Amino acid sequence: MKKIDFLNKNKYIFLIILIGLSIFLPLVITKSFFAGGDIIHSAPLGYEIQKTHVQEFNTPFLWNPYFFSGAPFSPNVIMAPNYPLNLLSIFLNLPLYMWVNLSFFISFIFAGIFTYLFSQKIKLSKFSSFIAAIVFMFSHAFISRLVGYPGILT
């Protein structure tokens, strides 16, 4: 009985996850980058530097010695080395293309779920909150981030 109660109470959250899965799952399992732009050229080197620094217990990826005469690594917008999902990628050890596509999926799902929860907090109905979450998840402002700077999807 409690299991059915839990499903009924959170059916819109499960629906948001299901919609996200139906849209992004084919992109997550493909063997190419979903994103375009700068990430295809700069991401592989940046992720390898980040992973190497952490695995060798060096200083936490503060400096990129391979870019010009060296450049700070932490404030890099494209790589976003301090973004929690990107930090998680070091420990999952997935291929880069799969990780980038998976992080898109996770970011979109989080955007939908937290928009739904925020809408509930400001006293919208459950259905209105669900519509707000779907509209935000697939809005132009959010989708266009996929082509630009996908390191941080917030």
mmCIF file of C-alpha atoms in Angstrom:
data_model
loop_
_atom_site.group_PDB
_atom_site.id
_atom_site.type_symbol
_atom_site.label_atom_id
_atom_site.label_comp_id
_atom_site.label_asym_id
_atom_site.label_seq_id
_atom_site.Cartn_x
_atom_site.Cartn_y
_atom_site.Cartn_z
ATOM 1 C CA MET A 1 0.000 0.000 0.000
ATOM 2 C CA LYS A 2 2.828 2.408 0.817
ATOM 3 C CA LYS A 3 4.494 1.664 -2.514
ATOM 4 C CA ILE A 4 1.360 2.643 -4.462
ATOM 5 C CA ASP A 5 1.023 5.780 -2.322
ATOM 6 C CA PHE A 6 4.613 6.750 -3.134
ATOM 7 C CA LEU A 7 4.035 6.255 -6.880
ATOM 8 C CA ASN A 8 0.791 8.247 -6.850
ATOM 9 C CA LYS A 9 2.344 11.060 -4.858
ATOM 10 C CA ASN A 10 5.336 11.379 -7.196
ATOM 11 C CA LYS A 11 3.818 10.372 -10.531
ATOM 12 C CA TYR A 12 4.710 13.675 -12.208
ATOM 13 C CA ILE A 13 8.362 13.365 -11.188
ATOM 14 C CA PHE A 14 8.457 9.866 -12.654
ATOM 15 C CA LEU A 15 6.786 11.222 -15.791
ATOM 16 C CA ILE A 16 9.455 13.930 -16.094
ATOM 17 C CA ILE A 17 12.171 11.260 -15.821
ATOM 18 C CA LEU A 18 10.379 9.062 -18.363
ATOM 19 C CA ILE A 19 10.065 11.921 -20.859
ATOM 20 C CA GLY A 20 13.744 12.760 -20.383
ATOM 21 C CA LEU A 21 14.697 9.117 -20.890
ATOM 22 C CA SER A 22 12.640 8.825 -24.055
ATOM 23 C CA ILE A 23 14.307 11.912 -25.542
ATOM 24 C CA PHE A 24 17.898 11.520 -24.334
ATOM 25 C CA LEU A 25 18.521 7.784 -23.956
ATOM 26 C CA PRO A 26 19.310 7.278 -27.668
ATOM 27 C CA LEU A 27 21.800 10.156 -27.393
ATOM 28 C CA VAL A 28 23.441 8.774 -24.255
ATOM 29 C CA ILE A 29 24.222 5.392 -25.803
ATOM 30 C CA THR A 30 25.476 6.715 -29.137
ATOM 31 C CA LYS A 31 29.224 6.669 -29.784
ATOM 32 C CA SER A 32 29.556 10.315 -30.736
ATOM 33 C CA PHE A 33 29.223 13.717 -29.123
ATOM 34 C CA PHE A 34 25.738 15.141 -29.015
ATOM 35 C CA ALA A 35 27.205 18.603 -28.506
ATOM 36 C CA GLY A 36 28.949 20.691 -31.069
ATOM 37 C CA GLY A 37 31.214 23.676 -30.920
ATOM 38 C CA ASP A 38 34.229 24.052 -28.680
ATOM 39 C CA ILE A 39 33.693 20.965 -26.581
ATOM 40 C CA ILE A 40 34.679 18.597 -29.383
ATOM 41 C CA HIS A 41 38.095 20.247 -29.678
ATOM 42 C CA SER A 42 38.941 21.214 -26.111
ATOM 43 C CA ALA A 43 37.149 18.641 -23.966
ATOM 44 C CA PRO A 44 39.303 15.552 -24.554
ATOM 45 C CA LEU A 45 42.546 17.253 -23.511
ATOM 46 C CA GLY A 46 40.931 19.045 -20.573
ATOM 47 C CA TYR A 47 39.280 15.926 -19.218
ATOM 48 C CA GLU A 48 42.508 13.958 -19.515
ATOM 49 C CA ILE A 49 44.462 16.649 -17.649
ATOM 50 C CA GLN A 50 41.809 16.760 -14.938
ATOM 51 C CA LYS A 51 41.685 12.977 -14.603
ATOM 52 C CA THR A 52 45.484 12.661 -14.521
ATOM 53 C CA HIS A 53 45.856 15.319 -11.828
ATOM 54 C CA VAL A 54 43.306 13.663 -9.576
ATOM 55 C CA GLN A 55 44.498 10.090 -10.143
ATOM 56 C CA GLU A 56 48.130 11.014 -9.441
ATOM 57 C CA PHE A 57 47.134 13.042 -6.348
ATOM 58 C CA ASN A 58 48.707 16.195 -7.787
ATOM 59 C CA THR A 59 47.501 19.668 -7.037
ATOM 60 C CA PRO A 60 43.826 19.838 -7.950
ATOM 61 C CA PHE A 61 43.915 20.729 -11.673
ATOM 62 C CA LEU A 62 44.637 24.415 -11.217
ATOM 63 C CA TRP A 63 46.937 24.899 -14.195
ATOM 64 C CA ASN A 64 46.814 23.694 -17.793
ATOM 65 C CA PRO A 65 50.423 23.621 -19.047
ATOM 66 C CA TYR A 66 49.425 22.687 -22.615
ATOM 67 C CA PHE A 67 47.449 25.816 -23.475
ATOM 68 C CA PHE A 68 49.673 28.639 -24.771
ATOM 69 C CA SER A 69 52.341 29.132 -22.083
ATOM 70 C CA GLY A 70 49.985 27.766 -19.475
ATOM 71 C CA ALA A 71 46.553 28.902 -18.381
ATOM 72 C CA PRO A 72 44.417 28.585 -15.271
ATOM 73 C CA PHE A 73 42.185 25.561 -15.460
ATOM 74 C CA SER A 74 39.596 26.191 -12.742
ATOM 75 C CA PRO A 75 37.808 29.190 -14.283
ATOM 76 C CA ASN A 76 37.493 27.477 -17.676
ATOM 77 C CA VAL A 77 33.846 27.840 -18.716
ATOM 78 C CA ILE A 78 33.877 25.045 -21.267
ATOM 79 C CA MET A 79 35.520 22.428 -19.065
ATOM 80 C CA ALA A 80 33.893 23.520 -15.785
ATOM 81 C CA PRO A 81 36.212 21.363 -13.679
ATOM 82 C CA ASN A 82 34.476 22.269 -10.400
ATOM 83 C CA TYR A 83 30.969 21.420 -11.593
ATOM 84 C CA PRO A 84 29.795 18.436 -9.490
ATOM 85 C CA LEU A 85 28.788 16.313 -12.481
ATOM 86 C CA ASN A 86 32.185 16.853 -14.084
ATOM 87 C CA LEU A 87 33.942 15.918 -10.849
ATOM 88 C CA LEU A 88 31.907 12.719 -10.808
ATOM 89 C CA SER A 89 33.186 11.849 -14.298
ATOM 90 C CA ILE A 90 36.692 11.313 -12.943
ATOM 91 C CA PHE A 91 35.556 8.441 -10.761
ATOM 92 C CA LEU A 92 33.120 6.781 -13.182
ATOM 93 C CA ASN A 93 35.818 6.323 -15.840
ATOM 94 C CA LEU A 94 33.394 6.370 -18.786
ATOM 95 C CA PRO A 95 34.470 7.214 -22.327
ATOM 96 C CA LEU A 96 34.363 10.972 -22.832
ATOM 97 C CA TYR A 97 31.604 11.007 -25.463
ATOM 98 C CA MET A 98 29.387 8.890 -23.213
ATOM 99 C CA TRP A 99 30.066 11.068 -20.185
ATOM 100 C CA VAL A 100 29.302 14.325 -22.014
ATOM 101 C CA ASN A 101 26.005 12.938 -23.345
ATOM 102 C CA LEU A 102 25.117 11.468 -19.940
ATOM 103 C CA SER A 103 25.794 14.779 -18.216
ATOM 104 C CA PHE A 104 23.378 16.472 -20.642
ATOM 105 C CA PHE A 105 20.733 13.939 -19.727
ATOM 106 C CA ILE A 106 21.303 14.306 -15.982
ATOM 107 C CA SER A 107 21.268 18.112 -16.207
ATOM 108 C CA PHE A 108 17.981 18.142 -18.112
ATOM 109 C CA ILE A 109 16.371 15.698 -15.687
ATOM 110 C CA PHE A 110 17.532 17.767 -12.704
ATOM 111 C CA ALA A 111 16.221 20.926 -14.357
ATOM 112 C CA GLY A 112 12.806 19.329 -14.812
ATOM 113 C CA ILE A 113 12.600 17.839 -11.337
ATOM 114 C CA PHE A 114 13.730 20.963 -9.512
ATOM 115 C CA THR A 115 11.475 23.205 -11.595
ATOM 116 C CA TYR A 116 8.599 20.928 -10.623
ATOM 117 C CA LEU A 117 9.573 21.093 -6.937
ATOM 118 C CA PHE A 118 9.991 24.877 -7.055
ATOM 119 C CA SER A 119 6.588 25.263 -8.710
ATOM 120 C CA GLN A 120 5.077 23.132 -5.973
ATOM 121 C CA LYS A 121 6.777 25.324 -3.374
ATOM 122 C CA ILE A 122 5.159 28.463 -4.816
ATOM 123 C CA LYS A 123 1.782 26.737 -4.550
ATOM 124 C CA LEU A 124 1.043 25.846 -8.184
ATOM 125 C CA SER A 125 -1.088 22.784 -8.795
ATOM 126 C CA LYS A 126 0.676 19.496 -9.537
ATOM 127 C CA PHE A 127 -0.331 19.552 -13.185
ATOM 128 C CA SER A 128 0.756 23.196 -13.588
ATOM 129 C CA SER A 129 4.076 22.351 -11.948
ATOM 130 C CA PHE A 130 4.507 19.443 -14.358
ATOM 131 C CA ILE A 131 3.835 21.691 -17.366
ATOM 132 C CA ALA A 132 6.275 24.300 -15.995
ATOM 133 C CA ALA A 133 8.953 21.610 -15.633
ATOM 134 C CA ILE A 134 8.483 20.318 -19.186
ATOM 135 C CA VAL A 135 8.424 23.832 -20.653
ATOM 136 C CA PHE A 136 11.641 24.749 -18.833
ATOM 137 C CA MET A 137 13.383 21.467 -19.681
ATOM 138 C CA PHE A 138 12.812 21.957 -23.389
ATOM 139 C CA SER A 139 12.855 25.744 -23.594
ATOM 140 C CA HIS A 140 15.014 27.469 -26.156
ATOM 141 C CA ALA A 141 17.199 29.056 -23.481
ATOM 142 C CA PHE A 142 18.059 25.667 -22.000
ATOM 143 C CA ILE A 143 18.333 23.638 -25.212
ATOM 144 C CA SER A 144 20.579 26.236 -26.860
ATOM 145 C CA ARG A 145 23.148 25.635 -24.121
ATOM 146 C CA LEU A 146 23.848 22.257 -25.704
ATOM 147 C CA VAL A 147 25.528 23.865 -28.682
ATOM 148 C CA GLY A 148 27.311 26.650 -26.821
ATOM 149 C CA TYR A 149 29.018 25.906 -23.515
ATOM 150 C CA PRO A 150 27.760 22.537 -22.338
ATOM 151 C CA GLY A 151 30.101 22.232 -19.369
ATOM 152 C CA ILE A 152 27.567 23.884 -17.107
ATOM 153 C CA LEU A 153 23.897 23.450 -17.910
ATOM 154 C CA THR A 154 22.353 25.703 -15.298
#
